[in-house]
Amino acid sequence: MAIRTYGPQSRGMVVCTLVLLGVLGVYSAVYDAPAWTWLVWSLLAIASALLVATDRGI
């Protein structure tokens, strides 16, 4: 059984999503985050999940 590897675009999107989630989490802990910031993160997370799910790997 081969280990599945993902392409650089998928890895980049996952890293970007995790970094944004971390920044948004810290921001929300310090300030009152507007609802649109969570909407943007949710859309990015969905796009990342779709990209990873459809990535055929390298």
XYZ file of C-alpha atoms in Angstrom:
58
model
C 0.000 0.000 0.000
C 1.551 3.280 -1.116
C 1.488 6.390 1.003
C -0.582 9.052 -0.701
C 1.168 12.349 -1.282
C -0.610 15.551 -2.154
C 0.432 18.171 -4.659
C 1.967 21.485 -3.620
C -1.261 23.389 -4.280
C -3.211 21.208 -1.851
C -0.523 21.466 0.808
C -0.424 25.244 0.348
C -4.181 25.575 0.721
C -4.175 23.443 3.872
C -1.342 25.507 5.391
C -3.100 28.751 4.425
C -6.356 27.541 5.981
C -4.649 26.496 9.224
C -2.734 29.784 9.479
C -5.910 31.786 8.854
C -7.767 29.742 11.465
C -4.992 30.417 13.988
C -4.962 34.154 13.271
C -8.746 34.345 13.392
C -8.835 32.377 16.645
C -6.361 34.740 18.306
C -8.166 37.779 16.903
C -11.513 36.466 18.175
C -10.031 35.863 21.623
C -8.791 39.456 21.845
C -11.447 41.344 19.878
C -15.049 40.774 18.863
C -14.660 39.240 15.393
C -17.241 40.228 12.787
C -19.356 37.414 11.394
C -17.970 37.843 7.863
C -14.496 36.747 9.012
C -15.886 33.354 10.002
C -17.779 33.169 6.706
C -14.561 33.797 4.769
C -12.688 31.176 6.794
C -15.495 28.667 6.312
C -15.456 29.181 2.542
C -11.666 28.782 2.483
C -11.908 25.613 4.572
C -14.527 24.165 2.211
C -12.390 25.041 -0.821
C -9.341 23.445 0.829
C -11.276 20.286 1.662
C -12.574 19.996 -1.904
C -9.097 20.548 -3.323
C -7.553 17.904 -1.079
C -10.407 15.456 -1.740
C -10.020 15.760 -5.506
C -6.193 15.886 -5.571
C -4.800 12.867 -7.363
C -1.401 13.296 -5.729
C 2.016 13.221 -7.300
